[in-house]
Coordinates of C-alpha atoms in Angstrom, one line a residue:
M1 CA -3.5 -19.1 -3.9
H2 CA -1.9 -16.0 -2.5
K3 CA -1.0 -15.9 1.2
T4 CA -3.1 -13.4 3.2
F5 CA -2.6 -11.9 6.7
P6 CA -5.9 -11.2 8.5
I7 CA -5.8 -8.9 11.5
N8 CA -6.1 -10.7 14.8
P9 CA -9.2 -9.2 16.4
K10 CA -7.6 -9.6 19.9
S11 CA -4.6 -7.5 18.9
Q12 CA -3.9 -4.3 20.7
F13 CA -4.2 -2.7 17.2
S14 CA -7.8 -3.9 16.6
N15 CA -9.4 -0.5 17.1
L16 CA -6.7 1.1 14.9
S17 CA -7.3 -1.5 12.2
K18 CA -11.1 -0.8 12.4
M19 CA -10.4 2.9 12.1
A20 CA -8.1 2.3 9.2
E21 CA -10.7 0.3 7.4
T22 CA -13.1 3.2 7.5
Q23 CA -10.7 5.9 6.4
F24 CA -11.7 6.0 2.8
L25 CA -12.5 8.9 0.4
T26 CA -15.9 10.3 -0.8
T27 CA -17.0 13.5 -2.3
K28 CA -19.4 14.3 0.6
K29 CA -18.8 17.5 2.5
R30 CA -17.5 17.3 6.0
S31 CA -20.2 17.4 8.7
A32 CA -20.3 17.5 12.5
A33 CA -23.5 15.4 12.5
V34 CA -23.2 12.1 14.4
H35 CA -26.4 10.2 13.6
D36 CA -26.5 8.2 10.4
G37 CA -29.6 9.0 8.3
V38 CA -30.8 11.7 10.7
D39 CA -28.7 14.6 9.6
G40 CA -30.0 14.9 6.1
F41 CA -26.8 14.0 4.4
D42 CA -26.6 11.2 1.8
Y43 CA -24.2 8.6 3.1
T44 CA -24.8 6.1 0.3
T45 CA -21.2 6.4 -0.9
K46 CA -19.5 3.3 0.4
K47 CA -15.9 2.8 1.5
S48 CA -15.5 0.3 -1.3
M49 CA -15.4 3.3 -3.7
L50 CA -11.7 3.7 -2.8
F51 CA -11.1 0.2 -4.0
P52 CA -11.2 -0.1 -7.8
T53 CA -13.5 -2.9 -9.1
T54 CA -11.1 -3.6 -11.9
K55 CA -10.6 -7.2 -13.0
A56 CA -7.2 -8.7 -12.6
D57 CA -6.8 -9.1 -16.4
Q58 CA -8.0 -5.6 -17.2
D59 CA -5.7 -3.3 -19.2
P60 CA -4.0 -0.8 -16.9
A61 CA -4.9 2.2 -19.1
A62 CA -8.5 1.1 -19.2
A63 CA -8.6 0.7 -15.5
L64 CA -7.2 4.2 -15.0
A65 CA -9.7 5.7 -17.4
G66 CA -12.6 3.9 -15.5
A67 CA -11.4 5.1 -12.0
R68 CA -13.6 7.6 -10.3
H69 CA -12.4 11.2 -10.8
E70 CA -12.2 13.6 -7.9
F71 CA -12.8 17.3 -8.9
G72 CA -11.4 20.3 -7.1
E73 CA -13.1 21.8 -4.1
H74 CA -14.5 24.8 -6.1
G75 CA -15.2 22.8 -9.3
G76 CA -11.6 22.6 -10.6
V77 CA -10.9 20.0 -13.3
N78 CA -8.2 18.5 -11.0
M79 CA -8.6 17.7 -7.4
S80 CA -7.6 20.4 -4.9
I81 CA -4.3 19.8 -2.9
E82 CA -5.1 19.4 0.8
A83 CA -2.3 21.1 2.8
S84 CA -3.7 21.0 6.3
A85 CA -2.0 18.8 8.9
T86 CA -5.1 18.5 11.1
F87 CA -8.9 18.6 10.4
T88 CA -11.7 20.4 12.3
V89 CA -14.2 18.4 14.4
M90 CA -17.1 20.4 15.7
E91 CA -18.7 18.0 18.2
P92 CA -17.1 15.9 20.9
E93 CA -19.3 12.9 20.1
T94 CA -18.1 13.1 16.5
M95 CA -14.5 12.9 17.7
R96 CA -15.4 9.9 19.9
R97 CA -16.9 8.1 17.0
M98 CA -13.9 8.9 14.8
F99 CA -11.5 7.4 17.2
A100 CA -13.8 4.4 17.7
G101 CA -13.6 3.7 14.0
E102 CA -17.3 4.4 13.4
L103 CA -16.7 7.5 11.2
G104 CA -13.9 7.7 8.7
A105 CA -12.8 9.3 5.5
D106 CA -15.5 7.4 3.6
R107 CA -17.7 10.2 5.0
D108 CA -15.1 12.9 4.8
F109 CA -14.1 12.6 8.4
F110 CA -10.3 13.1 8.7
I111 CA -8.2 13.5 11.8
Y112 CA -4.5 14.0 10.8
S113 CA -2.9 14.1 7.4
R114 CA -0.3 11.8 9.0
H115 CA -3.1 9.2 8.8
F116 CA -5.0 10.2 5.7
N117 CA -6.1 13.2 3.7
P118 CA -8.3 13.5 0.6
T119 CA -5.4 14.3 -1.8
V120 CA -3.3 11.3 -0.8
L121 CA -6.2 8.9 -0.8
N122 CA -7.2 10.0 -4.3
L123 CA -3.7 9.4 -5.6
G124 CA -3.7 6.0 -3.9
R125 CA -7.0 5.1 -5.6
Q126 CA -5.6 6.0 -9.0
M127 CA -2.5 3.9 -8.4
A128 CA -4.6 1.0 -7.2
A129 CA -6.5 1.2 -10.5
L130 CA -3.3 1.2 -12.4
E131 CA -2.0 -1.9 -10.6
G132 CA -5.3 -3.7 -10.4
T133 CA -5.0 -4.0 -6.6
D134 CA -7.5 -3.8 -3.7
A135 CA -6.0 -0.5 -2.6
A136 CA -2.9 1.6 -2.5
Y137 CA -1.4 3.9 0.2
C138 CA 1.0 6.8 -0.5
T139 CA 4.2 7.5 1.6
S140 CA 6.6 10.3 1.8
S141 CA 9.4 8.5 -0.1
G142 CA 10.2 5.3 -1.9
M143 CA 12.3 4.1 1.0
A144 CA 9.4 4.8 3.4
A145 CA 7.2 2.5 1.3
I146 CA 9.8 -0.3 1.1
S147 CA 11.0 -0.2 4.7
S148 CA 7.4 -0.1 6.0
V149 CA 6.5 -3.2 4.0
L150 CA 9.5 -5.2 5.0
M151 CA 9.4 -4.3 8.7
Q152 CA 5.8 -5.4 8.9
L153 CA 6.1 -8.6 6.9
V154 CA 9.4 -9.8 8.4
S155 CA 10.2 -10.1 12.1
N156 CA 13.2 -10.6 14.4
G157 CA 15.2 -13.6 13.4
Q158 CA 13.5 -14.1 10.0
N159 CA 14.8 -13.8 6.5
V160 CA 14.3 -12.1 3.2
V161 CA 15.4 -13.5 -0.2
A162 CA 16.2 -10.6 -2.5
S163 CA 17.5 -9.9 -6.0
R164 CA 21.2 -9.1 -6.3
T165 CA 20.4 -6.2 -8.6
L166 CA 18.4 -3.6 -6.6
Y167 CA 18.2 0.1 -6.1
G168 CA 21.1 1.2 -3.8
G169 CA 18.9 2.5 -1.0
T170 CA 17.1 -0.8 -0.9
H171 CA 20.3 -2.8 -0.8
A172 CA 21.6 -0.6 2.0
L173 CA 18.4 -1.2 4.0
L174 CA 18.7 -4.9 3.6
T175 CA 22.5 -5.2 4.3
H176 CA 23.0 -2.6 7.0
F177 CA 19.8 -1.4 8.8
L178 CA 17.6 -4.5 9.0
P179 CA 20.3 -6.9 10.3
R180 CA 21.6 -4.4 12.9
V181 CA 18.3 -3.0 14.2
C182 CA 15.8 -5.8 13.5
N183 CA 17.9 -8.9 13.4
I184 CA 16.5 -9.6 9.9
T185 CA 18.9 -11.2 7.4
T186 CA 18.8 -11.2 3.6
T187 CA 20.0 -13.8 1.1
F188 CA 20.8 -12.2 -2.2
V189 CA 20.3 -14.3 -5.3
D190 CA 20.2 -14.1 -9.1
V191 CA 16.4 -14.0 -9.6
S192 CA 16.8 -14.9 -13.3
D193 CA 17.8 -18.4 -11.9
V194 CA 14.5 -19.6 -10.4
E195 CA 16.1 -22.7 -9.0
S196 CA 18.6 -20.5 -7.1
V197 CA 15.7 -18.7 -5.6
R198 CA 14.0 -21.9 -4.6
H199 CA 17.1 -23.2 -2.9
A200 CA 17.6 -19.9 -1.1
I201 CA 14.2 -19.9 0.5
V202 CA 14.2 -21.5 4.0
E203 CA 10.7 -22.7 4.8
G204 CA 9.4 -21.3 8.1
K205 CA 12.2 -18.6 8.2
T206 CA 12.1 -16.8 4.8
K207 CA 9.0 -14.5 4.8
V208 CA 9.5 -12.3 1.7
L209 CA 10.9 -12.6 -1.8
Y210 CA 11.8 -9.1 -2.9
F211 CA 12.8 -8.0 -6.4
E212 CA 12.3 -5.3 -9.0
S213 CA 10.1 -5.9 -12.1
V214 CA 12.8 -4.2 -14.2
S215 CA 16.0 -3.9 -12.2
N216 CA 17.7 -0.6 -11.3
P217 CA 20.0 0.1 -13.1
T218 CA 20.7 -3.1 -15.2
L219 CA 17.2 -3.3 -16.6
A220 CA 17.0 -7.0 -16.2
V221 CA 13.3 -8.2 -16.4
A222 CA 12.1 -10.6 -13.8
D223 CA 9.8 -13.6 -14.5
I224 CA 7.2 -12.5 -12.0
P225 CA 4.7 -15.3 -12.6
E226 CA 7.3 -18.1 -12.1
L227 CA 9.0 -16.4 -9.1
S228 CA 5.6 -15.8 -7.5
R229 CA 4.6 -19.5 -8.1
V230 CA 7.8 -20.7 -6.4
A231 CA 7.5 -18.3 -3.5
H232 CA 3.8 -19.0 -2.8
A233 CA 4.4 -22.7 -2.9
M234 CA 6.8 -22.2 0.0
G235 CA 4.6 -19.8 2.0
V236 CA 6.5 -16.7 1.1
T237 CA 5.1 -13.2 0.3
V238 CA 6.1 -11.6 -3.0
V239 CA 7.0 -7.9 -2.9
V240 CA 7.9 -6.3 -6.3
D241 CA 9.3 -2.8 -6.9
N242 CA 7.6 -1.7 -10.2
T243 CA 9.2 1.8 -10.4
F244 CA 10.7 1.2 -13.9
A245 CA 7.6 -0.2 -15.6
P246 CA 4.3 1.1 -14.3
M247 CA 2.4 1.1 -17.6
V248 CA 4.2 -1.9 -19.1
L249 CA 3.9 -4.5 -16.2
S250 CA 1.3 -5.0 -13.5
P251 CA 3.0 -7.3 -11.0
A252 CA -0.2 -7.8 -8.9
R253 CA -1.9 -9.2 -12.0
L254 CA 1.1 -11.5 -12.5
G255 CA 1.1 -13.0 -9.0
A256 CA 2.8 -10.4 -6.7
D257 CA 1.2 -9.8 -3.3
V258 CA 2.6 -6.3 -2.7
V259 CA 3.8 -3.7 -5.2
V260 CA 5.9 -0.6 -4.4
H261 CA 6.6 2.4 -6.6
S262 CA 8.8 5.4 -6.5
I263 CA 6.4 7.6 -8.4
S264 CA 8.7 10.6 -8.6
K265 CA 10.5 8.6 -11.3
F266 CA 8.7 7.2 -14.3
I267 CA 5.2 8.3 -13.2
S268 CA 6.5 11.6 -11.9
G269 CA 5.1 13.1 -8.8
G270 CA 5.9 13.9 -5.2
A271 CA 5.2 10.7 -3.3
D272 CA 5.5 7.0 -3.3
I273 CA 3.0 4.2 -2.9
I274 CA 2.4 0.7 -1.7
A275 CA -0.3 -1.4 -3.5
G276 CA -1.7 -4.8 -2.8
K277 CA -4.3 -6.8 -1.0
K278 CA -6.5 -4.8 1.4
N279 CA -5.7 -7.0 4.5
L280 CA -2.0 -6.6 3.9
L281 CA -2.2 -2.9 3.5
I282 CA -4.1 -2.4 6.8
I283 CA -1.1 -4.1 8.5
F284 CA 1.3 -1.7 6.8
L285 CA -0.8 1.2 8.1
F286 CA 0.3 0.6 11.7
L287 CA 3.9 1.4 10.8
L288 CA 2.9 4.2 8.5
F289 CA 0.9 5.9 11.3
F290 CA 3.5 5.5 13.9
F291 CA 6.5 6.6 11.9
C292 CA 4.8 9.4 10.0
N293 CA 5.6 8.1 6.6
L294 CA 2.3 9.0 4.9

């Protein structure tokens, strides 16, 4: 059983989480209309369309092939790139409903590209299909994805258990920034030794087990199912960097809770992503919104 993190409805972020849950993509044209079913537009496209319905054991290539394709604005084979920072709202009531979380990107209502835009959401949907996760969100860099995940899952005075062999930027984040700024400590272990991992986890204090599916640069392959089993048994969330093996391994299908990629590497592109359970990803959105990492 994977650990989940539901949003507290009394949280000061409850409205933001509600808005985040509605910010999903459709092919419908943008409208200033504010009354469902009265304006003549077909709103049958549900927000679940962002979330692939792939089964956990489905082949990644088949999942990608089955993902909904988004065409260009003028009929292009590929989706148009949305370069706007802000989006037009024609009616004050529409704006009110957008900020209240009643209207979102599931109906083509966008506010800022800092939150969401059609291009980035489409990329996230494809990555979620690849990984077999509930959803995926794109960030401006790999370190933005990694730092956002860790800073939301781990709090002041808590601990991360991480692989000794990590990308240099991740290692620097764990050894320099998080201890100094957030009072978050990291215990580095050889993740090929599962017993060492088990002994390094401090129940109640360790919140995340972090490692790479195929390590950078040593290419050591992690036993994701066994490491996930050990971590979950002790109440720890598993975060896996899958940059080196996107079409070979699917960490979420093997037990990981959250998967991060630097897709400017193997996959090749201009952004980076976080994929995982929907309720976890909504938590990450708070930090992404505030620190402009999308």
